[in-house]
Short mmCIF file of C-alpha atoms and ligand atoms in Angstrom, two decimals:
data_model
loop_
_atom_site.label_atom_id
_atom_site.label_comp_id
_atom_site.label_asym_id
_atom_site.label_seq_id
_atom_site.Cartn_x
_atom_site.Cartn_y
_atom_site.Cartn_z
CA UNK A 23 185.13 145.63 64.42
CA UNK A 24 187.05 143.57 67.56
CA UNK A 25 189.83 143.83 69.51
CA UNK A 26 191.86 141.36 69.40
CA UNK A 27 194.32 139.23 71.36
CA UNK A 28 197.89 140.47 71.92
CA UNK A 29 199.85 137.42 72.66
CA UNK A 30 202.59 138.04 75.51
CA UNK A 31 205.96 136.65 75.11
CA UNK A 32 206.89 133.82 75.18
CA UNK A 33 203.86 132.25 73.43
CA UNK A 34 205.47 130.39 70.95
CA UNK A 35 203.21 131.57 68.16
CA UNK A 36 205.60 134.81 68.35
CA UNK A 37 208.35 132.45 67.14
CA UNK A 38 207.18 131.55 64.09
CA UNK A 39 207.32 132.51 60.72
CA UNK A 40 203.91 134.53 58.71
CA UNK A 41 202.98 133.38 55.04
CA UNK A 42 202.33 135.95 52.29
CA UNK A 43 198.86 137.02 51.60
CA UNK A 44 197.34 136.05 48.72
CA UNK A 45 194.18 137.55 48.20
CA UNK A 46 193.40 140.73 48.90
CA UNK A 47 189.55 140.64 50.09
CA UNK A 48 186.82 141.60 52.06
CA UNK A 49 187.93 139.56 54.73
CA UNK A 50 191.87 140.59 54.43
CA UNK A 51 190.58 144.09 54.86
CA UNK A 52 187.85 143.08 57.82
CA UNK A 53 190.71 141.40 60.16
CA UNK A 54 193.22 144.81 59.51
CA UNK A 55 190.50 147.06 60.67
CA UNK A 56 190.09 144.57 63.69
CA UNK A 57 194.30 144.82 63.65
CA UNK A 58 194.32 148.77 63.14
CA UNK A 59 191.75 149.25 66.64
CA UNK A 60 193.78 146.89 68.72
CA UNK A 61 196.92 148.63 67.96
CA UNK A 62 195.31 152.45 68.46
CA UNK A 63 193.59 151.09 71.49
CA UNK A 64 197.46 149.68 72.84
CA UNK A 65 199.38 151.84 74.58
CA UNK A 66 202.21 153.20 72.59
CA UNK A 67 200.24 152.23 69.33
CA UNK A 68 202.85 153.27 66.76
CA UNK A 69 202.83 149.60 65.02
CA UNK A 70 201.22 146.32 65.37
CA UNK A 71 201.94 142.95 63.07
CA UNK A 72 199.11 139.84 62.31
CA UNK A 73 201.23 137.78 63.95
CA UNK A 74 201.19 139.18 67.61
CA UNK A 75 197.34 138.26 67.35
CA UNK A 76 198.40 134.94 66.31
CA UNK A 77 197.10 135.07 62.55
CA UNK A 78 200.48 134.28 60.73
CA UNK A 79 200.44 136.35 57.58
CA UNK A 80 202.30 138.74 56.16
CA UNK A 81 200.57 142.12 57.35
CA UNK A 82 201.29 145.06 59.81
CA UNK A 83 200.07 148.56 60.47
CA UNK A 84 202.66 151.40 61.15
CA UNK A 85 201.55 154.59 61.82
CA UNK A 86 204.18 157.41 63.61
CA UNK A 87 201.74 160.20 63.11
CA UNK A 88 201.13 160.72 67.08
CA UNK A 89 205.27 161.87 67.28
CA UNK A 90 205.00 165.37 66.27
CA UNK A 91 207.89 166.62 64.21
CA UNK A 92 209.06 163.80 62.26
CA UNK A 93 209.90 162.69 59.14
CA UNK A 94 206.82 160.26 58.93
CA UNK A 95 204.43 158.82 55.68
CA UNK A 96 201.23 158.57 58.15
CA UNK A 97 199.09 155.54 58.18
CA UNK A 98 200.68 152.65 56.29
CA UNK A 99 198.81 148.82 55.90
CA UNK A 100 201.75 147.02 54.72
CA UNK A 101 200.80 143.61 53.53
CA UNK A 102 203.67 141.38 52.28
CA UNK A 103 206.65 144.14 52.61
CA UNK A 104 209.75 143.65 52.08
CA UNK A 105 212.98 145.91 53.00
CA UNK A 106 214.81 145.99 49.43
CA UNK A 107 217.42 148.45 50.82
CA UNK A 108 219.22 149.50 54.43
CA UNK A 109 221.60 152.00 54.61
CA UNK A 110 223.09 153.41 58.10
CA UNK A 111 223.29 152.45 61.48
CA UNK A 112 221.22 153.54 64.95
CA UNK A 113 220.72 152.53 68.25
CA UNK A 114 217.56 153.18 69.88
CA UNK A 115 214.88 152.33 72.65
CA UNK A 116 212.09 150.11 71.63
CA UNK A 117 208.78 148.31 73.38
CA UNK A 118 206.44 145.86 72.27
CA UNK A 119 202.49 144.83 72.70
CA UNK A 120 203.47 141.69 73.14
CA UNK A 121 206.87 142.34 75.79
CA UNK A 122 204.93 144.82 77.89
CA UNK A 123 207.29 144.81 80.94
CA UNK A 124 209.85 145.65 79.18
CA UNK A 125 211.83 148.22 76.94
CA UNK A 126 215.36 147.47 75.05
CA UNK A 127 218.48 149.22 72.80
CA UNK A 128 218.12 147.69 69.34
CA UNK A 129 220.49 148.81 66.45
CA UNK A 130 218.56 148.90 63.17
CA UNK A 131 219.12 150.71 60.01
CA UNK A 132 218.68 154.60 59.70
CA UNK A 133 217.00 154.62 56.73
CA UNK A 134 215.54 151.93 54.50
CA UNK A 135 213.26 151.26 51.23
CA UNK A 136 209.97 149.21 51.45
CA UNK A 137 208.03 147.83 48.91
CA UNK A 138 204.60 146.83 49.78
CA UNK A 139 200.65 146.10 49.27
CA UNK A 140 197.94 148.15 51.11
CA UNK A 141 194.71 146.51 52.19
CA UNK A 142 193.50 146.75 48.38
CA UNK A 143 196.49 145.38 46.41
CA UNK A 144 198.13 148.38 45.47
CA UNK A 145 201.99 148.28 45.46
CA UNK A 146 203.68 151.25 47.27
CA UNK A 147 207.73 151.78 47.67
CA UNK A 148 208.96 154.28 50.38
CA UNK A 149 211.66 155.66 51.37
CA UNK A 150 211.81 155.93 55.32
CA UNK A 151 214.09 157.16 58.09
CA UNK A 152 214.55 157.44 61.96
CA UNK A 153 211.90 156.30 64.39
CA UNK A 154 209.39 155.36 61.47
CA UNK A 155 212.14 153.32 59.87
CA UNK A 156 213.14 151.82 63.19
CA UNK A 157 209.33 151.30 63.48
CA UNK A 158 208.74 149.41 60.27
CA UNK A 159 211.66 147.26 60.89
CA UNK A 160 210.50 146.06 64.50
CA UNK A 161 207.23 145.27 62.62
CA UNK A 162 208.72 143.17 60.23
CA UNK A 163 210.58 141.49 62.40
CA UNK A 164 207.24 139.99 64.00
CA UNK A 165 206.79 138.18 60.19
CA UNK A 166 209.95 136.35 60.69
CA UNK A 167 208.79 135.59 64.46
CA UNK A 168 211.86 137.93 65.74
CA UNK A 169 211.05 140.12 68.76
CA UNK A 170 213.65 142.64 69.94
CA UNK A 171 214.52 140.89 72.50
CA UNK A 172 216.60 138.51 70.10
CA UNK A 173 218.04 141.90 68.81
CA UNK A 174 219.62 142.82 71.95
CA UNK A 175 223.44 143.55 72.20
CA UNK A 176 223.35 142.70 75.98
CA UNK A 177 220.87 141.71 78.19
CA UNK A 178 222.78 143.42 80.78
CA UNK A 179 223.15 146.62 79.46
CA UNK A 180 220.00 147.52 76.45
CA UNK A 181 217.43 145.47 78.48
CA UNK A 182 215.02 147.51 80.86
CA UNK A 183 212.22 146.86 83.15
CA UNK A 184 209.32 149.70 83.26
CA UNK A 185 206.99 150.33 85.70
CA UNK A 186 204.50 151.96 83.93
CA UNK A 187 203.79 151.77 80.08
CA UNK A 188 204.49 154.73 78.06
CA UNK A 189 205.81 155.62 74.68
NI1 NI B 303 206.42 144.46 68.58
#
């Protein structure tokens, strides 16, 4: 296994859109165990997407199991998800690999439905809520080369400068 390369914004690579996956292979499953020990070795580590290493497919990792006393589904490889339902409204605080001086208010959906792959082709659907569904959805986002900083009410007001990285 490897770390990889977070790219920082504003590399324009985190602008652009990830293709679907189409094979799901040794090598699919090599690069997400190179993907899954970059994000655990991050700080924060709660999600990661192929595209913040600059390999524009359709795969991220979310895993919310560190935050104790949520609603949470564990480790999930989500390769070519898609949100097939949003219900609710919430504003929260979120940071990013690849915005590391940074935190910002996003409003997402409280709870959504996913349908996805894992690593070996299986197709899952969940149902997820709160942080874990706020996580999933900032994930995503990095397939359509959409950080949270385009999410942002107001610069002004939801954008904020950290000294030290935490989650
Ligand atoms: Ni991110």
């Amino acid at each position: 296994m490897a770390l990889l390369e977070i790219l920082q914004y504003p590399d324009p690579r985190l602008k652009q859109v990830a293709g679907p996956v189409e094979s799901f292979d040794d090598a699919l499953r090599s690069y997400i165990a190179d993907l899954e020990e970059t994000m655990r070795a991050g700080p924060g580590g709660v999600g990661i997407a192929a595209p913040q290493t600059g390999h524009l497919k359709r795969v991220v990792i979310v895993d919310v199991s560190s935050k104790p006393k949520i609603e949470q589904h564990g480790r999930m490889v989500m390769v070519n998800p898609e949100i097939i339902t949003y219900d609710g409204f919430a504003k929260g605080r979120e940071g990013c690999m690849s915005v590391p001086d940074y935190t910002g208010n996003v409003i997402r959906a409280e709870r959504i439905e996913v349908e996805y792959y894992d690593e070996h082709g299986k197709k899952h659907q969940i149902e997820s809520g709160g942080f874990e569904a706020r996580a999933i959805q900032h994930e995503l986002d990095h397939l359509e080369g959409v950080l949270f900083l385009d999410r942002l009410v107001s610069r002004r007001s939801d954008l904020f400068r950290r000294k030290v990285y935490k989650e």
